[in-house]
Amino acid sequence: MTSDPASAAPASVGTACCAPAGTATGTTGRSPHPAEAVPQGARSTRGQVRIPAGSFAMGDSHGDGYLGDGETPVHQVELSAYLIDAKAVTNAQFAAFVKATGYVTDAERDGLSAVFHLAVEAGPADVLGPVAGTPWWRAVRGADWRHPGGPRSSTTDLQNHPVVHVSWRDAQAYCRWAGKRLPTEAEWERAARGGLDRARYPWGDELHPKGRWRCNIWQGRFPEVNTLEDGHLTTAPVTAYQPNAFGLHNTVGNVWEWCQDTFRPTEYADRAAAGDPVLDPLAPEGDVAPGEEGGVPRVMRGGSYLCHDSYCNRYRVAARSSNTAESSAGNIGFRCANDAG
């Protein structure tokens, strides 16, 4: 696949299966951000698995990606050993962070976030309408990590589900408190592959081996009919599916996961032009004015419960996407990493 149906969307809108960038979370450039006041926690490796040092072929080896996402050329990347969470951060874990620090997320500060139209749980007055360019998203007043569908929803029965409606800045704050960090994009892909170099998915090249669902993505006719063959309209528990060979759960589908890197469509081409295998890459920040970090696009990986081959096949381990650092939605979460030292 070489073109993206969402490519004609307005510049202010994120990729179609992601959150609408900057739309549901107000303005960028707010400073200071409460993340700056979050205390630095002692280094913690709890819940993490060790990924040994080594090299892998990073990028789309099958020609499945969208040209604008910059999934090619495939290039060799060498990584030092590191640690990464076996699962995405859960609602219960994020609640513990908020209780300990009093942290307020971007969505809570702005008073609204993006909710998929079939998942809205809010009164008519709180549904501010479809988001331009992605009409299956609704800007919902009162939608946040505690209320993923809107003010009439809660996480009471979702404690082991991934936290959502968290921005890149919120994820950074949690990592700081937990004594961890976000993974780089290269770290995320190597870990997600589970040692299967050049494979489409964490388990191989076939989406449904032996007729079984191995990830939480859309079934049916997007965006109106989900047949729920995997049992989930939105998020699934963070350990709902069999882990990959490295012990990581749900690295494709379920929720998009923030990475540390800024997003550059030419990043892979620039690396390949350098020739030799790249060691521990991290896309450069670029020129960012103080207080304007929110507008910088950040890498997201893994796809979500909304991905479907009819318009967005980003549930592959090579797939890339991005959103601005202050953006949030009901299908964006994260997992943490750490140096191995």
Tab-separated table of C-alpha atoms in Angstrom:
chain	number	residue	atom	x	y	z
A	1	MET	CA	0.000	0.000	0.000
A	2	THR	CA	1.532	3.305	-1.056
A	3	SER	CA	-1.048	5.978	-0.372
A	4	ASP	CA	-3.021	7.035	2.654
A	5	PRO	CA	-6.707	8.022	2.368
A	6	ALA	CA	-6.116	10.471	5.205
A	7	SER	CA	-3.382	12.333	3.336
A	8	ALA	CA	-5.835	14.914	2.083
A	9	ALA	CA	-6.917	15.828	5.625
A	10	PRO	CA	-6.261	19.381	6.824
A	11	ALA	CA	-2.823	20.026	8.259
A	12	SER	CA	-4.262	20.479	11.740
A	13	VAL	CA	-5.569	16.917	11.763
A	14	GLY	CA	-3.457	13.905	12.679
A	15	THR	CA	-3.378	10.641	10.767
A	16	ALA	CA	-6.820	9.165	10.360
A	17	CYS	CA	-6.552	6.331	12.852
A	18	CYS	CA	-4.848	8.510	15.422
A	19	ALA	CA	-5.974	11.449	17.491
A	20	PRO	CA	-6.768	14.666	15.648
A	21	ALA	CA	-3.580	16.618	16.308
A	22	GLY	CA	-3.979	19.622	18.544
A	23	THR	CA	-7.742	19.801	17.939
A	24	ALA	CA	-9.127	18.222	21.075
A	25	THR	CA	-6.576	19.557	23.502
A	26	GLY	CA	-6.512	23.284	22.938
A	27	THR	CA	-3.466	25.355	22.167
A	28	THR	CA	0.211	24.533	22.103
A	29	GLY	CA	3.039	26.375	23.744
A	30	ARG	CA	1.663	26.514	27.293
A	31	SER	CA	4.405	27.046	29.847
A	32	PRO	CA	5.183	26.015	32.457
A	33	HIS	CA	3.652	22.590	32.102
A	34	PRO	CA	2.856	20.688	35.331
A	35	ALA	CA	5.183	17.888	34.231
A	36	GLU	CA	8.043	20.150	35.206
A	37	ALA	CA	6.973	19.974	38.847
A	38	VAL	CA	6.741	16.176	39.004
A	39	PRO	CA	9.461	14.801	41.298
A	40	GLN	CA	12.078	12.534	39.744
A	41	GLY	CA	11.557	9.018	41.051
A	42	ALA	CA	14.314	6.566	41.828
A	43	ARG	CA	15.204	4.305	38.917
A	44	SER	CA	12.792	1.381	38.768
A	45	THR	CA	12.864	-1.724	36.593
A	46	ARG	CA	9.613	-3.166	37.891
A	47	GLY	CA	7.555	-4.842	35.174
A	48	GLN	CA	10.334	-4.576	32.597
A	49	VAL	CA	12.076	-7.133	30.422
A	50	ARG	CA	15.656	-6.944	29.221
A	51	ILE	CA	16.311	-6.650	25.493
A	52	PRO	CA	19.871	-7.741	24.736
A	53	ALA	CA	22.269	-5.654	22.710
A	54	GLY	CA	22.145	-6.399	19.006
A	55	SER	CA	21.204	-5.198	15.555
A	56	PHE	CA	18.053	-5.532	13.461
A	57	ALA	CA	16.602	-4.405	10.136
A	58	MET	CA	14.362	-1.427	10.925
A	59	GLY	CA	11.544	-0.477	8.592
A	60	ASP	CA	8.970	-1.938	6.212
A	61	SER	CA	10.340	-4.973	4.371
A	62	HIS	CA	7.037	-5.826	2.642
A	63	GLY	CA	5.935	-2.630	0.907
A	64	ASP	CA	2.881	-2.350	3.137
A	65	GLY	CA	3.417	1.168	4.435
A	66	TYR	CA	2.228	4.625	3.484
A	67	LEU	CA	4.721	6.726	1.568
A	68	GLY	CA	4.308	9.774	3.797
A	69	ASP	CA	5.050	7.817	6.972
A	70	GLY	CA	8.681	7.250	6.003
A	71	GLU	CA	8.814	3.516	6.813
A	72	THR	CA	11.591	2.974	4.280
A	73	PRO	CA	14.313	2.385	3.383
A	74	VAL	CA	14.946	-0.626	5.599
A	75	HIS	CA	18.230	-0.002	7.386
A	76	GLN	CA	20.391	-1.708	9.974
A	77	VAL	CA	20.206	-0.345	13.512
A	78	GLU	CA	22.401	-1.447	16.384
A	79	LEU	CA	21.099	-1.038	19.920
A	80	SER	CA	22.725	-1.295	23.305
A	81	ALA	CA	20.938	-3.495	25.845
A	82	TYR	CA	17.892	-1.835	27.423
A	83	LEU	CA	14.799	-2.530	29.485
A	84	ILE	CA	11.193	-2.032	28.403
A	85	ASP	CA	7.815	-2.573	30.042
A	86	ALA	CA	6.186	-5.897	29.247
A	87	LYS	CA	2.836	-4.109	28.987
A	88	ALA	CA	1.379	-0.669	28.508
A	89	VAL	CA	0.838	1.530	31.562
A	90	THR	CA	-2.568	0.743	33.043
A	91	ASN	CA	-5.303	2.911	34.498
A	92	ALA	CA	-4.437	1.553	37.953
A	93	GLN	CA	-0.771	2.503	37.561
A	94	PHE	CA	-1.576	5.967	36.266
A	95	ALA	CA	-4.038	6.491	39.126
A	96	ALA	CA	-1.257	5.724	41.609
A	97	PHE	CA	0.910	8.353	39.913
A	98	VAL	CA	-1.834	10.968	40.050
A	99	LYS	CA	-2.601	10.176	43.704
A	100	ALA	CA	1.066	10.557	44.633
A	101	THR	CA	1.714	13.755	42.697
A	102	GLY	CA	-1.593	15.529	42.107
A	103	TYR	CA	-0.713	15.663	38.422
A	104	VAL	CA	-3.294	17.095	36.012
A	105	THR	CA	-3.198	15.838	32.426
A	106	ASP	CA	-3.411	17.988	29.326
A	107	ALA	CA	-6.925	16.733	28.571
A	108	GLU	CA	-8.059	17.643	32.089
A	109	ARG	CA	-6.505	21.084	31.844
A	110	ASP	CA	-8.245	21.726	28.541
A	111	GLY	CA	-11.523	20.151	29.604
A	112	LEU	CA	-11.967	17.937	26.534
A	113	SER	CA	-10.408	15.217	24.422
A	114	ALA	CA	-11.105	13.085	21.344
A	115	VAL	CA	-13.437	10.067	21.642
A	116	PHE	CA	-14.367	7.585	18.919
A	117	HIS	CA	-17.996	8.190	17.967
A	118	LEU	CA	-19.260	4.712	18.951
A	119	ALA	CA	-17.607	4.990	22.368
A	120	VAL	CA	-19.005	8.356	23.479
A	121	GLU	CA	-20.658	8.355	26.912
A	122	ALA	CA	-21.775	11.941	27.354
A	123	GLY	CA	-24.828	14.133	27.214
A	124	PRO	CA	-25.561	16.065	23.996
A	125	ALA	CA	-24.271	19.322	25.468
A	126	ASP	CA	-20.854	17.771	26.072
A	127	VAL	CA	-20.401	16.456	22.536
A	128	LEU	CA	-18.892	19.377	20.693
A	129	GLY	CA	-19.168	17.781	17.288
A	130	PRO	CA	-17.038	15.813	14.841
A	131	VAL	CA	-13.421	16.741	14.334
A	132	ALA	CA	-12.694	18.229	10.920
A	133	GLY	CA	-11.167	15.701	8.554
A	134	THR	CA	-11.813	12.710	10.845
A	135	PRO	CA	-15.590	12.609	11.391
A	136	TRP	CA	-15.462	9.379	13.412
A	137	TRP	CA	-13.820	11.379	16.204
A	138	ARG	CA	-15.857	13.581	18.537
A	139	ALA	CA	-14.478	16.367	20.671
A	140	VAL	CA	-16.041	15.550	24.035
A	141	ARG	CA	-16.094	17.853	27.039
A	142	GLY	CA	-15.063	15.976	30.185
A	143	ALA	CA	-13.279	13.142	28.362
A	144	ASP	CA	-9.985	12.319	30.070
A	145	TRP	CA	-8.059	9.375	31.490
A	146	ARG	CA	-10.617	8.895	34.280
A	147	HIS	CA	-13.535	9.200	31.839
A	148	PRO	CA	-12.403	7.593	28.559
A	149	GLY	CA	-15.795	7.850	26.862
A	150	GLY	CA	-16.762	11.184	28.371
A	151	PRO	CA	-18.230	12.385	31.693
A	152	ARG	CA	-20.706	9.486	31.954
A	153	SER	CA	-17.925	6.882	31.777
A	154	SER	CA	-15.323	5.692	34.256
A	155	THR	CA	-12.382	3.315	34.593
A	156	THR	CA	-13.897	1.357	37.483
A	157	ASP	CA	-14.011	-1.835	35.418
A	158	LEU	CA	-10.936	-0.948	33.346
A	159	GLN	CA	-8.150	-1.026	35.909
A	160	ASN	CA	-6.061	-3.462	33.858
A	161	HIS	CA	-6.698	-1.644	30.588
A	162	PRO	CA	-4.173	0.815	29.148
A	163	VAL	CA	-4.532	4.392	30.278
A	164	VAL	CA	-5.667	6.625	27.408
A	165	HIS	CA	-6.249	10.342	26.849
A	166	VAL	CA	-2.635	10.932	27.853
A	167	SER	CA	-0.422	13.267	25.856
A	168	TRP	CA	3.282	12.807	25.187
A	169	ARG	CA	3.906	15.356	27.940
A	170	ASP	CA	1.715	13.389	30.350
A	171	ALA	CA	3.634	10.223	29.501
A	172	GLN	CA	6.905	12.029	30.175
A	173	ALA	CA	5.631	13.114	33.580
A	174	TYR	CA	4.644	9.563	34.521
A	175	CYS	CA	8.003	8.197	33.393
A	176	ARG	CA	9.835	10.803	35.457
A	177	TRP	CA	7.872	9.858	38.578
A	178	ALA	CA	8.285	6.118	37.958
A	179	GLY	CA	12.061	6.357	37.478
A	180	LYS	CA	11.787	5.346	33.837
A	181	ARG	CA	11.681	6.975	30.388
A	182	LEU	CA	9.904	6.588	27.075
A	183	PRO	CA	11.485	4.152	24.626
A	184	THR	CA	13.139	5.472	21.514
A	185	GLU	CA	11.419	4.548	18.271
A	186	ALA	CA	14.191	2.062	17.438
A	187	GLU	CA	13.975	0.469	20.898
A	188	TRP	CA	10.219	0.170	20.533
A	189	GLU	CA	10.419	-1.560	17.143
A	190	ARG	CA	13.099	-4.045	18.122
A	191	ALA	CA	11.220	-4.994	21.282
A	192	ALA	CA	7.904	-5.222	19.425
A	193	ARG	CA	9.401	-7.589	16.862
A	194	GLY	CA	10.299	-10.102	19.545
A	195	GLY	CA	13.359	-11.162	17.595
A	196	LEU	CA	11.477	-11.765	14.310
A	197	ASP	CA	13.524	-9.599	11.990
A	198	ARG	CA	11.612	-8.255	8.960
A	199	ALA	CA	8.297	-9.842	10.033
A	200	ARG	CA	5.040	-7.939	9.635
A	201	TYR	CA	3.744	-8.714	13.115
A	202	PRO	CA	5.210	-9.725	16.464
A	203	TRP	CA	4.269	-13.339	15.701
A	204	GLY	CA	5.110	-13.564	11.971
A	205	ASP	CA	3.702	-12.464	8.610
A	206	GLU	CA	0.147	-13.834	8.840
A	207	LEU	CA	-2.449	-11.662	10.579
A	208	HIS	CA	-4.653	-14.545	11.741
A	209	PRO	CA	-2.497	-17.647	12.214
A	210	LYS	CA	-4.716	-20.709	12.596
A	211	GLY	CA	-7.749	-18.411	12.392
A	212	ARG	CA	-7.066	-16.757	15.751
A	213	TRP	CA	-7.007	-13.065	16.585
A	214	ARG	CA	-3.627	-12.059	17.954
A	215	CYS	CA	-4.272	-8.334	18.463
A	216	ASN	CA	-7.061	-5.861	19.164
A	217	ILE	CA	-7.945	-4.080	15.909
A	218	TRP	CA	-11.143	-3.210	14.045
A	219	GLN	CA	-13.319	-5.947	12.565
A	220	GLY	CA	-16.141	-5.152	10.182
A	221	ARG	CA	-16.796	-2.013	8.137
A	222	PHE	CA	-14.935	0.997	9.459
A	223	PRO	CA	-16.055	3.298	11.011
A	224	GLU	CA	-19.687	2.261	11.429
A	225	VAL	CA	-19.811	-1.493	12.081
A	226	ASN	CA	-17.502	-3.419	14.388
A	227	THR	CA	-18.422	-7.095	14.491
A	228	LEU	CA	-16.473	-7.487	17.753
A	229	GLU	CA	-14.907	-10.766	16.683
A	230	ASP	CA	-12.121	-10.162	19.194
A	231	GLY	CA	-14.585	-9.069	21.884
A	232	HIS	CA	-13.441	-5.445	22.114
A	233	LEU	CA	-14.958	-2.234	20.764
A	234	THR	CA	-12.260	-0.108	22.373
A	235	THR	CA	-9.389	-1.105	24.657
A	236	ALA	CA	-8.576	-4.632	25.818
A	237	PRO	CA	-6.701	-5.545	29.010
A	238	VAL	CA	-2.972	-4.995	28.661
A	239	THR	CA	-2.308	-8.753	28.842
A	240	ALA	CA	-5.241	-9.804	26.663
A	241	TYR	CA	-3.116	-11.429	23.986
A	242	GLN	CA	-0.180	-13.794	23.962
A	243	PRO	CA	3.157	-11.998	24.459
A	244	ASN	CA	5.854	-12.007	21.805
A	245	ALA	CA	9.118	-13.918	22.183
A	246	PHE	CA	10.628	-11.102	24.274
A	247	GLY	CA	7.658	-11.204	26.671
A	248	LEU	CA	5.905	-8.007	25.521
A	249	HIS	CA	2.112	-7.890	25.332
A	250	ASN	CA	-0.013	-6.008	22.790
A	251	THR	CA	2.734	-4.259	20.876
A	252	VAL	CA	0.370	-3.919	17.914
A	253	GLY	CA	-3.278	-2.936	18.188
A	254	ASN	CA	-5.061	-1.885	21.376
A	255	VAL	CA	-3.535	1.608	21.793
A	256	TRP	CA	-0.944	3.741	20.080
A	257	GLU	CA	2.184	4.126	22.195
A	258	TRP	CA	4.234	7.293	22.497
A	259	CYS	CA	7.979	7.139	21.817
A	260	GLN	CA	10.645	9.624	22.799
A	261	ASP	CA	11.570	10.702	19.259
A	262	THR	CA	10.379	13.654	17.277
A	263	PHE	CA	8.768	12.517	14.025
A	264	ARG	CA	10.658	13.087	10.792
A	265	PRO	CA	9.413	11.387	7.588
A	266	THR	CA	12.968	11.519	6.208
A	267	GLU	CA	14.615	9.978	9.269
A	268	TYR	CA	15.165	6.539	7.746
A	269	ALA	CA	16.454	7.941	4.462
A	270	ASP	CA	18.927	10.107	6.341
A	271	ARG	CA	20.162	7.125	8.348
A	272	ALA	CA	20.497	4.904	5.293
A	273	ALA	CA	22.491	7.594	3.511
A	274	ALA	CA	25.040	7.446	6.323
A	275	GLY	CA	25.866	3.881	5.278
A	276	ASP	CA	27.044	2.091	8.425
A	277	PRO	CA	24.613	0.605	10.982
A	278	VAL	CA	23.274	3.364	13.201
A	279	LEU	CA	23.967	3.009	16.933
A	280	ASP	CA	21.161	3.833	19.407
A	281	PRO	CA	19.380	6.369	17.160
A	282	LEU	CA	17.135	9.118	18.494
A	283	ALA	CA	15.607	11.609	16.076
A	284	PRO	CA	16.908	15.114	16.816
A	285	GLU	CA	14.688	17.647	18.500
A	286	GLY	CA	15.252	20.303	15.873
A	287	ASP	CA	14.753	23.982	16.571
A	288	VAL	CA	12.107	24.266	19.273
A	289	ALA	CA	11.468	27.574	20.945
A	290	PRO	CA	11.118	27.557	24.770
A	291	GLY	CA	7.507	26.959	25.766
A	292	GLU	CA	6.527	25.616	22.334
A	293	GLU	CA	7.332	21.941	22.842
A	294	GLY	CA	3.641	21.046	22.526
A	295	GLY	CA	3.571	21.661	18.789
A	296	VAL	CA	6.428	19.289	17.970
A	297	PRO	CA	5.256	16.032	16.322
A	298	ARG	CA	6.210	12.944	18.319
A	299	VAL	CA	6.400	9.354	17.157
A	300	MET	CA	3.592	6.939	17.990
A	301	ARG	CA	3.863	3.214	17.346
A	302	GLY	CA	1.760	0.062	17.251
A	303	GLY	CA	-1.621	1.111	15.915
A	304	SER	CA	-4.828	0.833	17.928
A	305	TYR	CA	-8.236	-0.784	18.204
A	306	LEU	CA	-9.373	1.458	15.343
A	307	CYS	CA	-6.868	0.266	12.742
A	308	HIS	CA	-8.324	-1.623	9.793
A	309	ASP	CA	-6.799	-2.653	6.471
A	310	SER	CA	-9.501	-0.811	4.523
A	311	TYR	CA	-7.905	2.521	5.364
A	312	CYS	CA	-5.168	2.244	8.012
A	313	ASN	CA	-2.983	-0.852	8.295
A	314	ARG	CA	-0.682	0.633	10.911
A	315	TYR	CA	-0.960	-2.397	13.197
A	316	ARG	CA	2.350	-3.663	11.799
A	317	VAL	CA	5.591	-3.485	13.778
A	318	ALA	CA	7.206	-1.297	11.100
A	319	ALA	CA	4.340	1.210	10.963
A	320	ARG	CA	4.967	4.775	12.083
A	321	SER	CA	2.670	7.632	12.932
A	322	SER	CA	2.800	10.864	14.905
A	323	ASN	CA	0.896	13.465	16.827
A	324	THR	CA	1.725	16.701	18.572
A	325	ALA	CA	3.053	16.410	22.112
A	326	GLU	CA	0.001	17.965	23.756
A	327	SER	CA	-2.582	15.869	21.876
A	328	SER	CA	-4.669	13.150	23.487
A	329	ALA	CA	-7.378	10.721	22.432
A	330	GLY	CA	-9.152	7.567	23.510
A	331	ASN	CA	-6.677	5.346	21.654
A	332	ILE	CA	-3.302	6.740	22.756
A	333	GLY	CA	-1.283	5.326	25.654
A	334	PHE	CA	2.345	4.384	26.333
A	335	ARG	CA	4.822	2.005	27.913
A	336	CYS	CA	8.121	2.859	29.596
A	337	ALA	CA	11.757	1.910	29.089
A	338	ASN	CA	15.058	2.189	30.913
A	339	ASP	CA	18.767	1.920	30.268
A	340	ALA	CA	20.065	-1.520	31.138
A	341	GLY	CA	23.024	-0.297	33.170
